[in-house]
XYZ file of N, CA and C in Angstrom:
873
model
N -52.330 78.203 33.253
C -51.580 77.448 34.271
C -50.891 76.258 33.601
N -49.629 76.002 33.965
C -48.857 74.933 33.346
C -49.242 73.589 33.933
N -49.251 72.586 33.084
C -49.523 71.214 33.507
C -48.304 70.361 33.202
N -48.182 69.233 33.895
C -47.061 68.320 33.681
C -46.944 67.933 32.222
N -48.092 67.722 31.537
C -48.065 67.288 30.143
C -47.568 68.388 29.215
N -47.568 69.659 29.690
C -47.102 70.773 28.875
C -45.582 70.904 28.909
N -44.925 70.220 29.843
C -43.481 70.316 29.992
C -42.816 69.294 29.081
N -41.760 69.700 28.406
C -41.107 68.799 27.465
C -40.450 67.636 28.197
N -40.321 66.462 27.551
C -39.658 65.313 28.188
C -38.238 65.642 28.639
N -37.488 66.428 27.845
C -36.122 66.768 28.236
C -36.100 67.593 29.523
N -37.046 68.527 29.640
C -37.118 69.343 30.853
C -37.416 68.477 32.069
N -38.299 67.498 31.922
C -38.629 66.615 33.040
C -37.421 65.778 33.444
N -36.642 65.320 32.460
C -35.464 64.506 32.771
C -34.442 65.326 33.546
N -34.183 66.553 33.099
C -33.224 67.416 33.786
C -33.702 67.725 35.199
N -35.004 67.991 35.363
C -35.542 68.269 36.694
C -35.370 67.067 37.612
N -35.565 65.867 37.071
C -35.387 64.661 37.875
C -33.924 64.521 38.302
N -32.999 64.802 37.396
C -31.580 64.727 37.742
C -31.241 65.715 38.850
N -31.842 66.899 38.793
C -31.610 67.890 39.846
C -32.117 67.382 41.191
N -33.291 66.744 41.191
C -33.832 66.213 42.443
C -32.944 65.095 42.994
N -32.428 64.250 42.105
C -31.552 63.165 42.530
C -30.256 63.709 43.113
N -29.712 64.756 42.488
C -28.479 65.359 42.996
C -28.706 65.962 44.372
N -29.853 66.623 44.562
C -30.166 67.217 45.861
C -30.324 66.156 46.930
N -30.956 65.046 46.567
C -31.180 63.980 47.542
C -29.889 63.287 47.940
N -28.891 63.279 47.047
C -27.628 62.599 47.343
C -26.592 63.512 47.977
N -26.939 64.786 48.149
C -26.019 65.752 48.749
C -25.917 65.491 50.251
N -24.741 65.091 50.699
C -24.545 64.746 52.105
C -24.758 65.933 53.037
N -24.650 67.129 52.499
C -24.809 68.306 53.356
C -26.260 68.630 53.647
N -27.168 67.930 52.940
C -28.592 68.176 53.141
C -29.219 67.021 53.878
N -29.968 67.301 54.903
C -30.637 66.256 55.682
C -32.018 66.043 55.101
N -32.060 65.275 53.999
C -33.322 65.047 53.302
C -33.569 63.551 53.213
N -34.698 63.112 53.694
C -35.064 61.696 53.603
C -36.165 61.548 52.571
N -35.823 60.952 51.447
C -36.797 60.783 50.377
C -36.737 59.358 49.860
N -37.837 58.915 49.277
C -37.880 57.614 48.648
C -37.558 57.769 47.172
N -37.266 56.651 46.527
C -36.998 56.676 45.097
C -38.183 57.252 44.342
N -39.380 56.888 44.766
C -40.579 57.370 44.092
C -40.763 58.872 44.203
N -40.262 59.468 45.290
C -40.351 60.919 45.440
C -39.361 61.625 44.530
N -38.191 61.022 44.340
C -37.202 61.592 43.438
C -37.673 61.474 41.999
N -38.142 60.313 41.648
C -38.623 60.069 40.289
C -39.949 59.316 40.388
N -41.075 60.018 40.256
C -42.384 59.341 40.364
C -42.618 58.310 39.277
N -41.738 58.272 38.287
C -41.860 57.250 37.255
C -41.283 55.913 37.663
N -40.601 55.877 38.813
C -39.997 54.644 39.313
C -40.919 53.978 40.325
N -41.101 52.677 40.181
C -41.873 51.876 41.133
C -40.925 50.836 41.717
N -40.496 51.035 42.952
C -39.534 50.138 43.587
C -40.171 48.775 43.859
N -39.356 47.730 43.777
C -39.853 46.381 44.045
C -39.869 46.070 45.530
N -39.097 46.824 46.326
C -39.000 46.534 47.746
C -37.934 45.515 48.074
N -37.308 44.930 47.062
C -36.176 44.027 47.258
C -34.906 44.812 46.911
N -34.088 45.177 47.904
C -32.940 46.067 47.660
C -32.007 45.584 46.549
N -31.667 44.297 46.562
C -30.745 43.786 45.543
C -31.343 43.881 44.148
N -32.623 43.608 44.036
C -33.281 43.670 42.741
C -33.382 45.106 42.261
N -33.790 46.009 43.149
C -33.888 47.413 42.750
C -32.538 47.939 42.277
N -31.479 47.562 42.973
C -30.143 48.006 42.596
C -29.760 47.473 41.212
N -30.171 46.256 40.907
C -29.787 45.626 39.645
C -30.507 46.223 38.437
N -31.686 46.809 38.667
C -32.486 47.290 37.529
C -32.667 48.807 37.543
N -31.809 49.515 38.270
C -31.881 50.969 38.226
C -32.916 51.557 39.148
N -32.979 51.054 40.382
C -33.849 51.551 41.458
C -35.271 51.009 41.418
N -35.656 50.295 40.395
C -37.003 49.736 40.344
C -37.550 49.683 38.936
N -38.816 49.301 38.837
C -39.504 49.299 37.547
C -39.810 50.743 37.135
N -40.069 50.914 35.856
C -40.449 52.236 35.355
C -41.871 52.161 34.830
N -42.651 53.203 35.124
C -44.015 53.251 34.613
C -44.005 53.126 33.093
N -44.945 52.336 32.594
C -44.982 52.036 31.165
C -44.304 50.732 30.821
N -43.636 50.120 31.826
C -42.931 48.858 31.598
C -43.872 47.663 31.660
N -43.603 46.694 30.793
C -44.151 45.346 30.934
C -43.030 44.473 31.463
N -43.252 43.895 32.630
C -42.266 43.039 33.287
C -42.821 41.622 33.317
N -42.051 40.668 32.812
C -42.512 39.281 32.756
C -41.637 38.427 33.661
N -42.281 37.643 34.505
C -41.615 36.755 35.457
C -42.032 35.330 35.159
N -41.068 34.481 34.822
C -41.391 33.091 34.487
C -40.488 32.110 35.194
N -40.982 30.887 35.319
C -40.197 29.832 35.939
C -40.896 28.502 35.810
N -40.204 27.457 36.227
C -40.752 26.106 36.163
C -41.904 25.967 37.158
N -42.666 24.895 37.026
C -43.783 24.645 37.930
C -43.296 24.595 39.379
N -44.041 25.222 40.270
C -43.790 25.195 41.721
C -42.550 25.958 42.150
N -41.948 26.753 41.267
C -40.742 27.487 41.651
C -41.077 28.693 42.520
N -42.324 29.222 42.400
C -42.731 30.315 43.266
C -42.946 31.653 42.582
N -43.256 31.639 41.284
C -43.485 32.909 40.578
C -44.654 33.685 41.185
N -45.721 32.991 41.529
C -46.869 33.673 42.126
C -46.503 34.281 43.471
N -45.725 33.556 44.263
C -45.320 34.055 45.579
C -44.431 35.279 45.453
N -43.509 35.275 44.485
C -42.626 36.417 44.317
C -43.394 37.622 43.787
N -44.303 37.394 42.852
C -45.120 38.494 42.332
C -45.950 39.122 43.449
N -46.518 38.282 44.317
C -47.283 38.810 45.443
C -46.385 39.560 46.405
N -45.178 39.048 46.645
C -44.257 39.711 47.558
C -43.911 41.112 47.070
N -43.719 41.263 45.764
C -43.429 42.585 45.208
C -44.635 43.504 45.387
N -45.833 42.967 45.176
C -47.044 43.767 45.380
C -47.170 44.198 46.842
N -46.808 43.327 47.773
C -46.904 43.648 49.196
C -45.864 44.678 49.623
N -44.709 44.662 48.976
C -43.630 45.573 49.356
C -43.738 46.934 48.668
N -44.653 47.068 47.745
C -44.794 48.324 47.016
C -45.141 49.470 47.964
N -44.584 50.660 47.674
C -44.875 51.832 48.497
C -46.326 52.283 48.356
N -46.958 51.909 47.268
C -48.349 52.287 47.010
C -49.186 51.018 46.845
N -50.472 51.146 47.099
C -51.355 49.984 47.009
C -51.401 49.478 45.565
N -50.973 48.250 45.372
C -50.929 47.650 44.043
C -52.271 46.992 43.714
N -52.387 46.559 42.475
C -53.556 45.820 42.013
C -53.097 44.427 41.627
N -53.663 43.407 42.268
C -53.293 42.022 42.015
C -54.472 41.308 41.376
N -54.276 40.869 40.139
C -55.315 40.166 39.398
C -54.888 38.719 39.234
N -55.649 37.808 39.820
C -55.270 36.407 39.815
C -56.341 35.550 39.175
N -55.897 34.588 38.406
C -56.814 33.609 37.819
C -56.708 32.281 38.550
N -56.020 32.295 39.705
C -55.716 31.041 40.398
C -56.368 30.909 41.768
N -56.934 31.993 42.304
C -57.503 31.886 43.651
C -58.485 33.018 43.892
N -59.264 32.876 44.966
C -60.189 33.932 45.363
C -59.423 35.008 46.127
N -60.002 36.209 46.257
C -59.344 37.244 47.069
C -59.068 36.788 48.497
N -60.000 36.044 49.107
C -59.790 35.592 50.481
C -58.544 34.718 50.599
N -58.361 33.796 49.655
C -57.171 32.937 49.693
C -55.907 33.740 49.434
N -55.997 34.733 48.563
C -54.836 35.581 48.307
C -54.440 36.338 49.567
N -55.429 36.862 50.293
C -55.126 37.591 51.522
C -54.606 36.649 52.610
N -55.070 35.411 52.628
C -54.516 34.428 53.558
C -53.022 34.259 53.317
N -52.661 34.113 52.043
C -51.247 33.940 51.712
C -50.443 35.178 52.071
N -51.014 36.342 51.781
C -50.319 37.585 52.103
C -50.089 37.701 53.604
N -51.080 37.331 54.389
C -50.971 37.422 55.844
C -49.939 36.435 56.371
N -49.950 35.206 55.846
C -48.980 34.198 56.274
C -47.559 34.631 55.931
N -47.365 35.157 54.737
C -46.047 35.625 54.323
C -45.566 36.770 55.195
N -46.441 37.732 55.444
C -46.053 38.925 56.197
C -45.762 38.609 57.654
N -46.539 37.712 58.253
C -46.384 37.392 59.676
C -45.409 36.257 59.932
N -44.918 35.628 58.852
C -44.045 34.453 58.971
C -44.730 33.356 59.789
N -45.920 32.996 59.314
C -46.706 31.929 59.921
C -47.060 30.934 58.829
N -47.011 29.659 59.144
C -47.368 28.633 58.180
C -48.786 28.844 57.670
N -48.938 28.749 56.350
C -50.258 28.914 55.765
C -51.216 27.836 56.266
N -50.725 26.631 56.426
C -51.570 25.545 56.931
C -52.031 25.845 58.351
N -51.119 26.324 59.203
C -51.481 26.654 60.579
C -52.507 27.779 60.611
N -52.352 28.747 59.711
C -53.296 29.859 59.652
C -54.680 29.368 59.259
N -54.761 28.508 58.268
C -56.058 28.003 57.804
C -56.741 27.149 58.849
N -55.939 26.378 59.598
C -56.507 25.497 60.618
C -56.738 26.210 61.943
N -56.180 27.405 62.074
C -56.310 28.140 63.333
C -55.439 27.600 64.432
N -54.418 26.815 64.061
C -53.518 26.228 65.058
C -52.256 27.082 65.129
N -52.322 28.169 65.865
C -51.186 29.078 65.958
C -50.870 29.343 67.425
N -49.603 29.614 67.693
C -49.169 29.914 69.056
C -49.555 31.353 69.411
N -49.403 31.694 70.696
C -49.723 33.061 71.113
C -48.803 34.068 70.427
N -47.534 33.694 70.233
C -46.589 34.583 69.549
C -46.993 34.757 68.089
N -47.387 33.674 67.445
C -47.817 33.760 66.051
C -49.095 34.583 65.931
N -49.975 34.437 66.893
C -51.220 35.207 66.863
C -50.921 36.710 66.966
N -49.937 37.054 67.777
C -49.548 38.460 67.891
C -48.974 38.969 66.576
N -48.123 38.150 65.949
C -47.536 38.557 64.666
C -48.613 38.695 63.593
N -49.586 37.818 63.617
C -50.681 37.895 62.645
C -51.496 39.170 62.833
N -51.753 39.524 64.072
C -52.524 40.736 64.346
C -51.767 41.975 63.887
N -50.460 41.985 64.147
C -49.631 43.117 63.718
C -49.593 43.214 62.198
N -49.412 42.066 61.540
C -49.364 42.049 60.078
C -50.694 42.487 59.483
N -51.785 42.072 60.104
C -53.108 42.445 59.600
C -53.308 43.958 59.644
N -52.825 44.603 60.704
C -52.941 46.053 60.809
C -52.146 46.749 59.705
N -50.959 46.221 59.429
C -50.123 46.802 58.380
C -50.750 46.601 57.009
N -51.257 45.391 56.768
C -51.839 45.073 55.466
C -53.130 45.843 55.213
N -53.802 46.244 56.273
C -55.061 46.963 56.109
C -54.872 48.218 55.255
N -53.706 48.835 55.378
C -53.435 50.064 54.636
C -52.598 49.847 53.383
N -51.903 48.692 53.298
C -50.943 48.528 52.209
C -51.199 47.310 51.335
N -52.094 46.441 51.734
C -52.329 45.234 50.954
C -52.842 45.591 49.563
N -52.457 44.834 48.552
C -52.959 45.123 47.206
C -54.454 44.885 47.092
N -55.073 45.585 46.180
C -56.458 45.289 45.817
C -56.430 43.998 45.009
N -57.197 43.009 45.426
C -57.160 41.691 44.776
C -58.481 41.419 44.073
N -58.394 41.009 42.826
C -59.564 40.588 42.075
C -59.262 39.276 41.371
N -60.275 38.431 41.262
C -60.128 37.167 40.545
C -60.592 37.345 39.109
N -59.723 36.958 38.173
C -60.062 37.014 36.753
C -60.610 35.660 36.316
N -61.888 35.617 36.029
C -62.505 34.375 35.585
C -62.661 34.325 34.073
N -62.746 35.479 33.450
C -62.886 35.560 31.996
C -62.650 37.008 31.579
N -62.540 37.201 30.289
C -62.443 38.572 29.795
C -61.106 38.960 29.216
N -60.045 38.167 29.494
C -58.749 38.447 28.919
C -58.207 39.815 29.313
N -57.423 40.419 28.412
C -56.805 41.715 28.687
C -57.839 42.821 28.907
N -58.989 42.834 28.193
C -59.990 43.859 28.504
C -60.448 43.832 29.960
N -60.477 42.658 30.573
C -60.836 42.569 31.989
C -59.761 43.206 32.857
N -58.499 43.070 32.460
C -57.413 43.727 33.182
C -57.578 45.242 33.091
N -57.893 45.736 31.902
C -58.082 47.177 31.708
C -59.239 47.698 32.547
N -60.338 46.941 32.630
C -61.483 47.381 33.437
C -61.127 47.413 34.913
N -60.373 46.423 35.365
C -59.967 46.405 36.772
C -59.060 47.590 37.088
N -58.200 47.946 36.153
C -57.312 49.087 36.360
C -58.094 50.394 36.393
N -59.127 50.500 35.581
C -59.969 51.702 35.603
C -60.635 51.882 36.959
N -60.927 50.757 37.634
C -61.554 50.832 38.954
C -60.545 51.142 40.062
N -59.246 50.984 39.768
C -58.180 51.297 40.736
C -57.136 52.165 40.058
N -57.512 53.377 39.653
C -56.621 54.207 38.831
C -55.357 54.682 39.542
N -55.330 54.600 40.885
C -54.160 55.079 41.614
C -53.069 54.020 41.730
N -53.351 52.787 41.322
C -52.367 51.712 41.459
C -51.245 51.883 40.442
N -49.994 52.021 40.910
C -48.888 52.163 39.958
C -48.382 50.820 39.434
N -48.764 49.747 40.143
C -48.293 48.407 39.812
C -49.483 47.480 39.665
N -49.551 46.786 38.523
C -50.608 45.817 38.266
C -49.955 44.453 38.086
N -50.262 43.528 38.984
C -49.728 42.170 38.899
C -50.787 41.280 38.265
N -50.409 40.599 37.192
C -51.314 39.681 36.502
C -50.766 38.273 36.670
N -51.510 37.421 37.358
C -51.084 36.057 37.655
C -52.202 35.087 37.257
N -52.146 34.527 36.108
C -50.988 34.434 35.236
C -51.397 34.723 33.788
N -50.407 34.736 32.891
C -50.689 34.945 31.471
C -51.673 33.909 30.951
N -51.493 32.659 31.334
C -52.355 31.590 30.835
C -53.808 31.798 31.245
N -54.035 32.487 32.361
C -55.391 32.750 32.814
C -56.130 33.760 31.967
N -55.423 34.446 31.063
C -56.067 35.423 30.187
C -56.595 34.789 28.909
N -56.335 33.500 28.728
C -56.739 32.831 27.496
C -58.244 32.606 27.481
N -58.908 33.242 26.534
C -60.360 33.115 26.407
C -60.774 32.139 25.312
N -59.909 32.004 24.306
C -60.272 31.187 23.141
C -59.294 30.025 23.018
N -59.795 28.791 23.026
C -58.905 27.628 22.963
C -58.197 27.482 21.623
N -58.740 28.080 20.572
C -58.126 27.963 19.254
C -56.851 28.806 19.195
N -55.792 28.231 18.607
C -54.504 28.920 18.437
C -54.055 29.607 19.725
N -53.876 28.857 20.802
C -53.546 29.482 22.093
C -52.236 30.268 22.083
N -51.226 29.779 21.369
C -49.958 30.507 21.344
C -50.122 31.888 20.726
N -50.876 31.974 19.646
C -51.102 33.267 19.004
C -51.895 34.192 19.923
N -52.894 33.617 20.603
C -53.723 34.430 21.488
C -52.912 34.969 22.663
N -52.048 34.134 23.231
C -51.243 34.569 24.367
C -50.167 35.563 23.931
N -49.605 35.367 22.751
C -48.624 36.319 22.231
C -49.271 37.688 22.040
N -50.513 37.700 21.542
C -51.230 38.970 21.370
C -51.549 39.584 22.733
N -51.825 38.755 23.748
C -52.088 39.258 25.091
C -50.854 39.958 25.659
N -49.672 39.408 25.386
C -48.432 40.047 25.845
C -48.304 41.436 25.238
N -48.521 41.546 23.924
C -48.468 42.848 23.253
C -49.527 43.799 23.823
N -50.722 43.295 24.064
C -51.804 44.137 24.576
C -51.492 44.651 25.976
N -50.860 43.834 26.798
C -50.492 44.274 28.143
C -49.403 45.344 28.092
N -48.480 45.219 27.152
C -47.468 46.265 26.989
C -48.139 47.583 26.584
N -49.078 47.522 25.667
C -49.795 48.731 25.256
C -50.584 49.332 26.414
N -51.175 48.461 27.240
C -51.923 48.940 28.403
C -51.002 49.651 29.387
N -49.808 49.081 29.614
C -48.849 49.706 30.525
C -48.461 51.098 30.028
N -48.247 51.235 28.726
C -47.878 52.531 28.160
C -49.034 53.521 28.227
N -50.213 53.037 27.883
C -51.377 53.931 27.834
C -51.736 54.463 29.219
N -51.690 53.590 30.235
C -52.086 53.976 31.588
C -50.906 54.418 32.457
N -49.708 54.305 31.916
C -48.498 54.675 32.642
C -48.419 53.971 33.996
N -48.537 52.650 33.928
C -48.384 51.792 35.092
C -47.342 50.727 34.762
N -46.915 50.017 35.782
C -46.081 48.838 35.581
C -46.990 47.618 35.572
N -46.886 46.796 34.552
C -47.603 45.528 34.518
C -46.591 44.419 34.767
N -46.773 43.699 35.860
C -45.923 42.556 36.202
C -46.709 41.291 35.897
N -46.229 40.534 34.930
C -46.946 39.373 34.415
C -46.205 38.091 34.782
N -46.876 37.204 35.507
C -46.315 35.893 35.831
C -46.752 34.889 34.778
N -45.861 33.974 34.440
C -46.191 33.003 33.405
C -45.384 31.727 33.586
N -45.863 30.674 32.950
C -45.111 29.418 32.908
C -44.106 29.469 31.762
N -43.321 28.418 31.640
C -42.323 28.331 30.575
C -42.688 27.162 29.662
N -43.543 27.394 28.668
C -44.023 26.286 27.842
C -42.942 25.604 27.016
N -41.829 26.286 26.743
C -40.789 25.696 25.897
C -39.591 25.198 26.709
N -39.732 25.120 28.036
C -38.620 24.667 28.875
C -38.343 23.182 28.636
N -37.085 22.849 28.340
C -36.659 21.463 28.157
C -36.170 20.941 29.505
N -36.971 20.139 30.166
C -36.622 19.646 31.495
C -35.586 18.529 31.455
N -35.164 18.121 30.263
C -34.144 17.087 30.145
C -32.737 17.674 30.027
N -32.633 18.963 29.798
C -31.301 19.533 29.638
C -30.601 19.640 30.996
N -29.301 19.727 30.963
C -28.521 19.695 32.203
C -28.760 20.944 33.047
N -28.682 22.115 32.432
C -28.876 23.365 33.155
C -30.297 23.861 32.903
N -31.126 23.764 33.928
C -32.532 24.134 33.756
C -32.842 25.555 34.204
N -31.811 26.366 34.304
C -32.060 27.788 34.523
C -32.836 28.337 33.319
N -33.844 29.164 33.588
C -34.663 29.660 32.484
C -33.848 30.464 31.464
N -34.258 30.321 30.211
C -33.694 31.101 29.115
C -34.832 31.869 28.457
N -34.474 32.895 27.717
C -35.496 33.710 27.077
C -36.322 32.881 26.099
N -35.700 31.919 25.452
C -36.423 31.090 24.486
C -37.429 30.156 25.160
N -37.283 29.922 26.475
C -38.197 29.018 27.181
C -39.606 29.588 27.293
N -39.761 30.896 27.086
C -41.073 31.516 27.191
C -41.941 31.227 25.963
N -41.333 30.720 24.895
C -42.101 30.336 23.711
C -42.861 31.492 23.096
N -44.069 31.189 22.611
C -44.980 32.176 22.034
C -44.352 32.954 20.888
N -43.486 32.277 20.144
C -42.888 32.915 18.989
C -41.996 34.091 19.326
N -41.484 34.123 20.549
C -40.600 35.208 20.951
C -41.310 36.473 21.374
N -42.620 36.414 21.611
C -43.378 37.621 21.960
C -42.896 38.253 23.262
N -42.550 37.426 24.235
C -42.094 37.963 25.518
C -40.792 38.735 25.341
N -39.830 38.146 24.636
C -38.565 38.821 24.416
C -38.700 40.072 23.575
N -39.706 40.107 22.708
C -39.911 41.263 21.842
C -40.580 42.424 22.565
N -41.642 42.135 23.313
C -42.488 43.205 23.842
C -42.178 43.607 25.282
N -41.622 42.711 26.093
C -41.381 43.030 27.497
C -40.157 43.928 27.646
N -40.191 44.781 28.651
C -39.051 45.637 28.956
C -38.065 44.923 29.873
N -38.597 44.133 30.779
C -37.794 43.325 31.687
C -38.348 41.905 31.677
N -37.444 40.941 31.591
C -37.846 39.534 31.667
C -36.988 38.858 32.724
N -37.658 38.243 33.701
C -36.976 37.538 34.779
C -37.249 36.042 34.682
N -36.235 35.257 35.005
C -36.394 33.820 35.134
C -36.095 33.406 36.559
N -37.021 32.717 37.199
C -36.859 32.308 38.599
C -36.367 30.871 38.650
N -35.322 30.631 39.447
C -34.694 29.311 39.483
C -34.324 28.939 40.915
N -34.753 27.736 41.324
C -34.375 27.195 42.637
C -33.780 25.807 42.427
N -32.518 25.639 42.745
C -31.803 24.384 42.525
C -32.453 23.231 43.286
N -33.037 23.525 44.452
C -33.591 22.452 45.281
C -34.751 21.721 44.617
N -35.358 22.314 43.604
C -36.425 21.614 42.888
C -35.895 20.398 42.140
N -34.607 20.414 41.839
C -34.022 19.341 41.033
C -32.967 18.544 41.792
N -32.261 19.191 42.718
C -31.199 18.534 43.474
C -31.398 18.836 44.953
N -32.314 18.110 45.577
C -32.690 18.410 46.964
C -31.600 18.057 47.963
N -30.623 17.258 47.568
C -29.625 16.788 48.524
C -28.302 17.549 48.449
N -28.299 18.708 47.825
C -27.052 19.451 47.668
C -26.873 20.538 48.727
N -27.760 20.595 49.712
C -27.640 21.614 50.739
C -27.905 23.013 50.249
N -28.826 23.132 49.303
C -29.110 24.447 48.712
C -30.535 24.887 49.027
N -31.116 24.363 50.096
C -32.497 24.695 50.426
C -32.684 26.203 50.547
N -33.659 26.716 49.800
C -33.989 28.125 49.857
C -33.219 29.005 48.900
N -32.056 28.553 48.440
C -31.243 29.376 47.540
C -31.988 29.599 46.226
N -32.086 30.852 45.827
C -32.872 31.214 44.648
C -32.093 32.199 43.793
N -32.161 31.995 42.490
C -31.580 32.943 41.542
C -32.714 33.572 40.750
N -32.722 34.886 40.700
C -33.637 35.613 39.841
C -32.800 36.168 38.695
N -32.903 35.525 37.541
C -32.081 35.884 36.401
C -32.725 37.004 35.599
N -31.952 38.038 35.288
C -32.421 39.123 34.440
C -32.096 38.721 33.007
N -33.093 38.194 32.307
C -32.884 37.659 30.962
C -32.977 38.736 29.889
N -33.704 39.790 30.190
C -33.769 40.950 29.302
C -33.947 42.193 30.152
N -33.196 43.238 29.793
C -33.332 44.524 30.477
C -33.172 45.602 29.415
N -34.267 46.175 29.012
C -34.219 47.138 27.913
C -33.335 48.338 28.227
N -33.231 48.706 29.503
C -32.484 49.908 29.886
C -31.173 49.615 30.606
N -30.751 48.359 30.641
C -29.535 48.068 31.393
C -29.016 46.671 31.138
N -28.028 46.253 31.930
C -27.402 44.948 31.713
C -28.233 43.795 32.250
N -27.912 42.614 31.766
C -28.489 41.401 32.323
C -27.637 40.926 33.498
N -28.063 39.863 34.133
C -27.334 39.341 35.284
C -28.260 38.506 36.136
N -28.028 38.486 37.427
C -28.927 37.756 38.327
C -28.861 38.363 39.720
N -29.889 38.052 40.507
C -30.005 38.526 41.885
C -30.220 37.311 42.777
N -29.534 37.269 43.897
C -29.703 36.182 44.860
C -30.853 36.499 45.811
N -31.787 35.552 45.909
C -32.882 35.649 46.864
C -32.888 34.394 47.723
N -33.724 34.415 48.743
C -33.894 33.241 49.608
C -35.383 32.940 49.729
N -35.728 31.667 49.563
C -37.126 31.250 49.668
C -37.315 30.424 50.929
N -38.170 30.912 51.812
C -38.495 30.189 53.040
C -39.787 29.426 52.793
N -39.655 28.126 52.565
C -40.809 27.301 52.198
C -41.826 27.177 53.321
N -41.424 27.453 54.560
C -42.371 27.364 55.675
C -43.496 28.381 55.522
N -43.157 29.529 54.970
C -44.144 30.607 54.869
C -44.434 31.003 53.415
N -43.809 30.314 52.453
C -43.971 30.692 51.060
C -43.479 32.102 50.810
N -42.361 32.449 51.458
C -41.898 33.834 51.500
C -40.513 33.976 50.865
N -40.376 34.945 49.966
C -39.079 35.286 49.403
C -38.471 36.442 50.188
N -37.151 36.366 50.379
C -36.432 37.433 51.058
C -35.186 37.781 50.268
N -34.775 39.022 50.378
C -33.516 39.463 49.791
C -32.384 38.959 50.672
N -31.304 38.480 50.076
C -30.183 37.985 50.895
C -29.594 39.111 51.733
N -29.752 40.355 51.307
C -29.245 41.483 52.094
C -30.040 41.673 53.387
N -31.251 41.093 53.430
C -32.093 41.233 54.610
C -31.920 40.067 55.583
N -31.276 39.005 55.132
C -31.156 37.791 55.950
C -30.216 38.015 57.133
């Protein structure tokens, strides 16, 4: 009996092209998702972003998302995990699973996180929370807190959730186990996560800070060099995003919520940027096409 691994890569590519052609044929009434056409694609759930990167992430990819402090990298990484067609795995070194689910619920229901924690919600908000909770029950990511263990802990968590096509690691700095030579250790962690993505055929989405960002320069949009670590991110990652919100620096310019997601590296396509909107009331990112 033939197995998928017995089929040559060229044969699989041609078969995928045939499926894509069939799905785009206007004479056929076929409703399929990107993942059904190409199971190697993991859509982000943000239409503009998926369009910019070729329908989504590809299994085996290491995707790195970085930005200045408080710009919202964790919120965007969680939003992608929530929008995934399949249950993702979210590994955080910054909060407990309960707090992560609180944030997910607030984002999904469009309710203030503070109001949710205090229990001060209107009847309409309570209804939205109940509806969101039902949806999240089946689609919310599996959340684990990483307290120690570095990349091997990520691998163990993935072994416990083998069906997850997307693994969100928040953040790179949380994987640091040894205080000596931190830059070298984190650079090696980036390489190890890329190897893990290839070995397990998953997408690893890694959130990180920008240790080399010069906050005195005029244009503080992230650059590839801002990730530091001797260029490890630019070398090993397949996709590198820089998150930028002008309101962090110029609050009086009438740009509240305006967000640029810069594609700083794209191994399979062009660079550029995607416009998003950040609603600070709910810590929620939205695609401008959805607004």
